[in-house]
């Protein structure tokens, strides 16, 4: 077994699977590293359907969607190392001490049951997914009894272990995973007393409000939050309060709801410990790396895709970003000596955007078009989206409706724009009458 | 008049459906044919796909994810869940294989949505 690869992919979820397959197809020698025993990432526990509508035109269950990629992976020469953790990652020094990066490659220290192993790769793809915000990140008073879970851990207990984590529960946060779990726990015989959301609008998709809550008569309470938990060994009750316009609890509105579990669905954050260790610049809003159109981060040779780059709501786009990063990482591994830094144009957004991806455009190769993903900061009606370069209009597109939970994808044509380093493509939105 | 949210795709269009006196159903707010079909079914016989897990006899993969191979009547979901909770899979079957028929509850089969029993 060799210890030298072109591309090392870290994380075997949908992003990493797509990246590994694409990199190998592009001619690279690929190592796929996964810390769990099985590939598939979070999809393993997402037994509900709705995956793959964009890509396959079908409503697949999560594991079924992953299976499509696992089948492809088995037909490739990608080397997979499961139950392996990346303990350390560091850039190799360039051939001359006085040369600015790019590094010639990376050294990875892998730890598994079989022991320790050092490998080298010319480029690295971070496909480590995201993690959930936990009780520590929301302000709840009281003791810390058992019975407080994130929606993802409740999903793991129910769907992977077959153990129902609650009999009577309250869900805090109206994110999609919480809504999906409200239905799942109800189907398995638990009572979901209600979903409480501090914001005045739900953060999950309307269809999940309909098919997960309305179908099962589960109430959704907006502008309310959990302010206290009660119980010693096990949770016995939670205190619910109304909140004001800036999400502060209003004194005197408390009510006590008896329950044995509190399930938190209060948001996801990209997992970027390895990126930070590599000195990759992170974006203040996405909390993932600042990326170019190929998913390359601020450290040449380090790529990011899927939920590690920014939290996606559709797995179809996660796979797409994996493929883009996989192809680019393979290309980089085989041509990195020609890589030029500072050959970047950038994308800027006005205040009406929460964020847009990518944040910059690498210009070494001619760029015909780029795929842009964006989220609106607020819910808005008819909106005109424009992309301009200086005074020149590159694209405009009308949207009937934009909502922050729904990420929009569009292609911005750049053929003939003749982008130069330092150019800025400005993205703007304007509400129409 | 009934207000509905279409569940056919992530767009989640807001629909309005009205049963007219002549028996026809008038639908508005949909942006495609699927939305129309969804609203018609909601007014007559709501249909849903059902996803869950069944127990297996294998310690390395104790829960097998399953789904119905078609939409089933929403009213059949409680009975279907009862059926599902009684199943124990004793063979190492693959993704797409039939786990059980849904008869006599409704038409259709329960199929496996993971190959976790046969591969790692
Ligand atoms: C609980 C939960 C439920 C979700 N439900 C849905 C849903 O219903 N529909 C939907 O479209 N999206 C859902 N999402 C979003 C979902 O995460 C994405 O659609 C998609 O799974 C993201 O793919 P990924 O490959 O980026 O990340 P993941 O699927 O999370 O995969 C990341 C992989 O990297 C591995 N890994 C992480 N760090 C390391 C390391 N240091 N070394 C080795 N391996 C590592 C992990 O073990 C994991 O296998 C959900 C997310 C969460 C957290």
Coordinates of C-alpha atoms in Angstrom, one line a residue, chain A residues 126-390:
Chain A
X126 CA -12.4 18.9 3.3
X127 CA -15.9 17.3 3.1
X128 CA -16.4 17.0 6.9
X129 CA -20.1 18.2 6.9
X130 CA -21.6 20.2 9.7
X131 CA -22.5 19.9 13.3
X132 CA -25.6 21.0 15.2
X133 CA -25.9 23.9 17.6
X134 CA -26.3 22.4 21.1
X135 CA -28.0 23.4 24.3
X136 CA -24.8 25.3 25.3
X137 CA -25.3 27.6 22.4
X138 CA -28.9 28.6 23.4
X139 CA -29.7 30.5 26.6
X140 CA -31.7 28.1 28.7
X141 CA -31.6 28.3 32.6
X142 CA -31.8 25.4 35.0
X143 CA -30.0 22.1 35.6
X144 CA -28.7 19.8 32.9
X145 CA -30.9 16.7 33.3
X146 CA -30.8 13.8 30.8
X147 CA -33.4 14.2 28.0
X148 CA -32.0 17.2 26.1
X149 CA -31.0 16.1 22.6
X150 CA -30.2 17.7 19.3
X151 CA -32.6 16.7 16.5
X152 CA -29.7 14.9 14.9
X153 CA -29.0 12.8 17.9
X154 CA -32.7 12.0 18.4
X155 CA -32.6 10.9 14.7
X156 CA -29.6 8.7 15.3
X157 CA -31.2 7.0 18.4
X158 CA -34.5 6.4 16.5
X159 CA -33.3 5.4 13.1
X160 CA -29.9 3.8 13.6
X161 CA -30.2 2.3 17.1
X162 CA -33.9 1.8 17.1
X163 CA -34.4 3.4 20.5
X164 CA -37.1 5.9 21.0
X165 CA -35.5 8.8 22.9
X166 CA -38.7 10.4 24.1
X167 CA -42.3 9.6 25.1
X168 CA -43.6 13.2 25.5
X169 CA -41.4 15.9 24.0
X170 CA -41.1 19.5 23.1
X171 CA -39.1 20.6 20.0
X172 CA -37.3 23.9 20.2
X173 CA -36.5 25.5 16.8
X174 CA -38.4 25.0 13.5
X175 CA -35.5 23.9 11.3
X176 CA -36.2 21.1 8.9
X177 CA -34.5 18.4 10.9
X178 CA -36.7 19.3 13.9
X179 CA -39.8 19.1 11.7
X180 CA -38.7 15.8 10.2
X181 CA -38.2 14.4 13.7
X182 CA -41.6 15.7 14.9
X183 CA -43.2 13.4 12.3
X184 CA -40.8 10.5 12.9
X185 CA -41.3 10.4 16.7
X186 CA -45.0 10.7 16.2
X187 CA -45.1 7.8 13.8
X188 CA -43.1 5.7 16.3
X189 CA -45.7 6.4 19.0
X190 CA -44.2 9.4 20.9
X191 CA -46.2 12.5 21.7
X192 CA -44.8 15.7 20.3
X193 CA -46.5 18.5 22.3
X194 CA -45.4 21.3 20.0
X195 CA -42.6 23.0 18.0
X196 CA -41.5 26.3 19.5
X197 CA -39.8 28.9 17.4
X198 CA -38.4 32.2 18.8
X199 CA -38.6 33.9 15.4
X200 CA -41.9 35.1 14.0
X201 CA -41.5 32.9 10.9
X202 CA -40.6 29.2 10.8
X203 CA -37.1 28.4 9.5
X204 CA -38.0 25.1 7.9
X205 CA -39.5 24.6 4.4
X206 CA -43.3 25.1 4.0
X207 CA -43.7 21.6 2.7
X208 CA -42.2 20.2 5.9
X209 CA -44.5 22.3 8.0
X210 CA -47.4 20.8 6.0
X211 CA -46.4 17.2 5.8
X212 CA -44.6 16.9 9.2
X213 CA -46.7 19.1 11.5
X214 CA -50.2 19.7 9.9
X215 CA -50.6 16.1 8.9
X216 CA -50.1 15.0 12.5
X217 CA -51.9 17.9 14.2
X218 CA -48.6 19.0 15.9
X219 CA -48.9 22.7 16.9
X220 CA -46.3 25.2 15.8
X221 CA -45.8 28.1 18.2
X222 CA -44.0 31.2 16.8
X223 CA -42.3 33.9 18.9
X224 CA -41.9 31.6 21.8
X225 CA -38.9 29.9 23.3
X226 CA -37.7 27.6 26.1
X227 CA -36.3 29.6 29.0
X228 CA -35.8 27.0 31.7
X229 CA -35.6 23.3 32.1
X230 CA -36.7 21.3 35.2
X231 CA -35.7 17.9 36.5
X232 CA -32.8 16.3 38.2
X233 CA -31.8 12.9 36.7
X234 CA -34.2 13.2 33.8
X235 CA -36.0 16.2 32.3
X236 CA -39.5 16.7 33.9
X237 CA -40.7 19.9 32.3
X238 CA -39.7 23.0 30.4
X239 CA -40.7 26.6 30.8
X240 CA -41.9 28.4 27.7
X241 CA -41.9 32.2 27.4
X242 CA -43.1 34.6 24.7
X243 CA -40.3 36.6 23.1
X244 CA -40.4 40.2 21.9
X245 CA -39.3 41.6 18.5
X246 CA -35.6 41.1 19.3
X247 CA -36.1 37.6 20.7
X248 CA -35.9 38.6 24.4
X249 CA -38.2 36.6 26.7
X250 CA -41.1 38.7 28.0
X251 CA -41.4 38.4 31.8
X252 CA -44.7 37.2 33.1
X253 CA -45.5 35.1 30.0
X254 CA -44.0 31.8 31.4
X255 CA -45.9 28.6 31.2
X256 CA -44.7 25.1 32.3
X257 CA -45.0 22.1 30.0
X258 CA -44.4 18.7 31.4
X259 CA -42.3 16.5 29.1
X260 CA -39.5 13.9 29.2
X261 CA -37.4 15.3 26.3
X262 CA -36.4 18.6 24.8
X263 CA -35.2 18.3 21.2
X264 CA -33.2 21.1 19.8
X265 CA -33.3 22.1 16.1
X266 CA -31.6 25.4 16.3
X267 CA -29.2 25.4 13.4
X268 CA -26.1 23.8 11.8
X269 CA -22.6 25.1 11.6
X270 CA -19.9 23.9 9.1
X271 CA -17.3 21.6 10.7
X272 CA -14.0 23.2 10.2
X273 CA -11.5 22.1 12.8
X274 CA -9.1 20.9 10.1
X275 CA -9.6 24.0 8.0
X276 CA -8.6 26.1 11.0
X277 CA -5.6 24.0 11.6
X278 CA -4.5 24.6 8.1
X279 CA -5.0 28.4 8.5
X280 CA -7.8 28.5 6.0
X281 CA -9.7 31.9 6.0
X282 CA -13.3 31.4 7.2
X283 CA -16.3 33.5 6.1
X284 CA -18.0 35.4 9.0
X285 CA -21.5 34.4 7.8
X286 CA -21.3 30.9 6.3
X287 CA -18.7 29.9 9.0
X288 CA -17.1 27.8 6.3
X289 CA -14.0 28.6 4.2
X290 CA -13.9 31.5 1.8
X291 CA -14.0 29.7 -1.5
X292 CA -13.5 30.3 -5.2
X293 CA -15.7 28.8 -7.9
X294 CA -13.9 25.5 -7.6
X295 CA -14.3 25.2 -3.9
X296 CA -10.6 26.1 -3.3
X297 CA -10.0 27.8 0.0
X298 CA -7.5 30.6 0.7
X299 CA -4.8 27.9 1.1
X300 CA -3.8 26.6 -2.4
X301 CA -4.5 22.9 -2.7
X302 CA -7.1 22.8 0.1
X303 CA -10.7 22.5 -1.2
X304 CA -14.0 22.5 0.7
X305 CA -17.4 21.2 -0.4
X306 CA -20.9 20.2 0.9
X307 CA -21.9 21.3 4.4
X308 CA -18.3 21.9 5.4
X309 CA -18.3 24.8 3.0
X310 CA -21.7 26.2 3.9
X311 CA -24.9 24.6 5.2
X312 CA -27.0 23.4 2.2
X313 CA -30.7 22.6 2.3
X314 CA -30.6 20.2 -0.7
X315 CA -28.3 17.3 -0.9
X316 CA -28.4 17.5 -4.7
X317 CA -26.3 20.7 -4.5
X318 CA -24.0 19.1 -1.9
X319 CA -23.1 16.4 -4.5
X320 CA -22.7 19.0 -7.2
X321 CA -20.2 21.0 -5.0
X322 CA -18.4 17.7 -4.3
X323 CA -18.0 17.0 -8.0
X324 CA -16.7 20.5 -8.7
X325 CA -14.1 20.3 -5.9
X326 CA -13.1 16.8 -6.9
X327 CA -12.4 17.7 -10.5
X328 CA -10.6 20.9 -9.5
X329 CA -8.5 19.1 -6.8
X330 CA -7.4 16.5 -9.3
X331 CA -6.5 19.2 -11.8
X332 CA -4.6 21.0 -9.1
X333 CA -2.7 17.9 -8.0
X334 CA -1.5 17.3 -11.5
X335 CA -0.6 20.9 -12.4
X336 CA 0.1 22.7 -9.1
X337 CA 3.5 23.9 -10.1
X338 CA 1.8 26.3 -12.5
X339 CA -0.6 27.6 -9.9
X340 CA -0.6 31.3 -9.5
X341 CA -1.8 33.1 -6.3
X342 CA -3.5 36.5 -6.4
X343 CA -5.2 35.8 -9.7
X344 CA -8.6 36.5 -8.3
X345 CA -11.7 38.5 -9.1
X346 CA -14.3 38.6 -6.3
X347 CA -18.0 38.6 -5.8
X348 CA -19.6 41.1 -3.5
X349 CA -23.2 41.2 -2.2
X350 CA -25.3 44.0 -0.8
X351 CA -27.1 43.9 2.5
X352 CA -30.2 42.1 1.2
X353 CA -28.1 38.9 0.9
X354 CA -27.3 36.7 3.8
X355 CA -24.4 35.4 1.7
X356 CA -23.4 34.2 -1.7
X357 CA -21.0 31.4 -2.8
X358 CA -18.4 31.5 -4.1
X359 CA -16.8 34.6 -2.7
X360 CA -14.0 34.8 -5.3
X361 CA -13.2 33.7 -8.8
X362 CA -9.8 32.3 -9.8
X363 CA -8.8 33.5 -13.2
X364 CA -5.9 31.3 -14.4
X365 CA -8.1 29.3 -16.7
X366 CA -10.7 31.2 -18.9
X367 CA -13.9 31.3 -16.9
X368 CA -17.0 30.9 -19.1
X369 CA -19.6 30.8 -16.3
X370 CA -19.8 30.3 -12.6
X371 CA -22.5 28.7 -10.5
X372 CA -23.6 31.0 -7.7
X373 CA -25.6 29.9 -4.6
X374 CA -27.2 32.6 -2.5
X375 CA -29.6 33.2 0.4
X376 CA -31.7 36.2 1.0
X377 CA -31.4 37.9 4.4
X378 CA -35.1 38.3 4.7
X379 CA -38.3 36.8 3.3
X380 CA -39.2 38.9 0.3
X381 CA -41.8 39.0 -2.5
X382 CA -41.1 39.7 -6.2
X383 CA -37.5 40.5 -6.4
X384 CA -35.1 41.4 -9.2
X385 CA -31.6 39.9 -8.9
X386 CA -28.8 41.5 -10.8
X387 CA -25.1 40.8 -11.3
X388 CA -23.0 43.6 -12.7
X389 CA -19.3 44.2 -13.4
X390 CA -18.7 48.0 -13.1

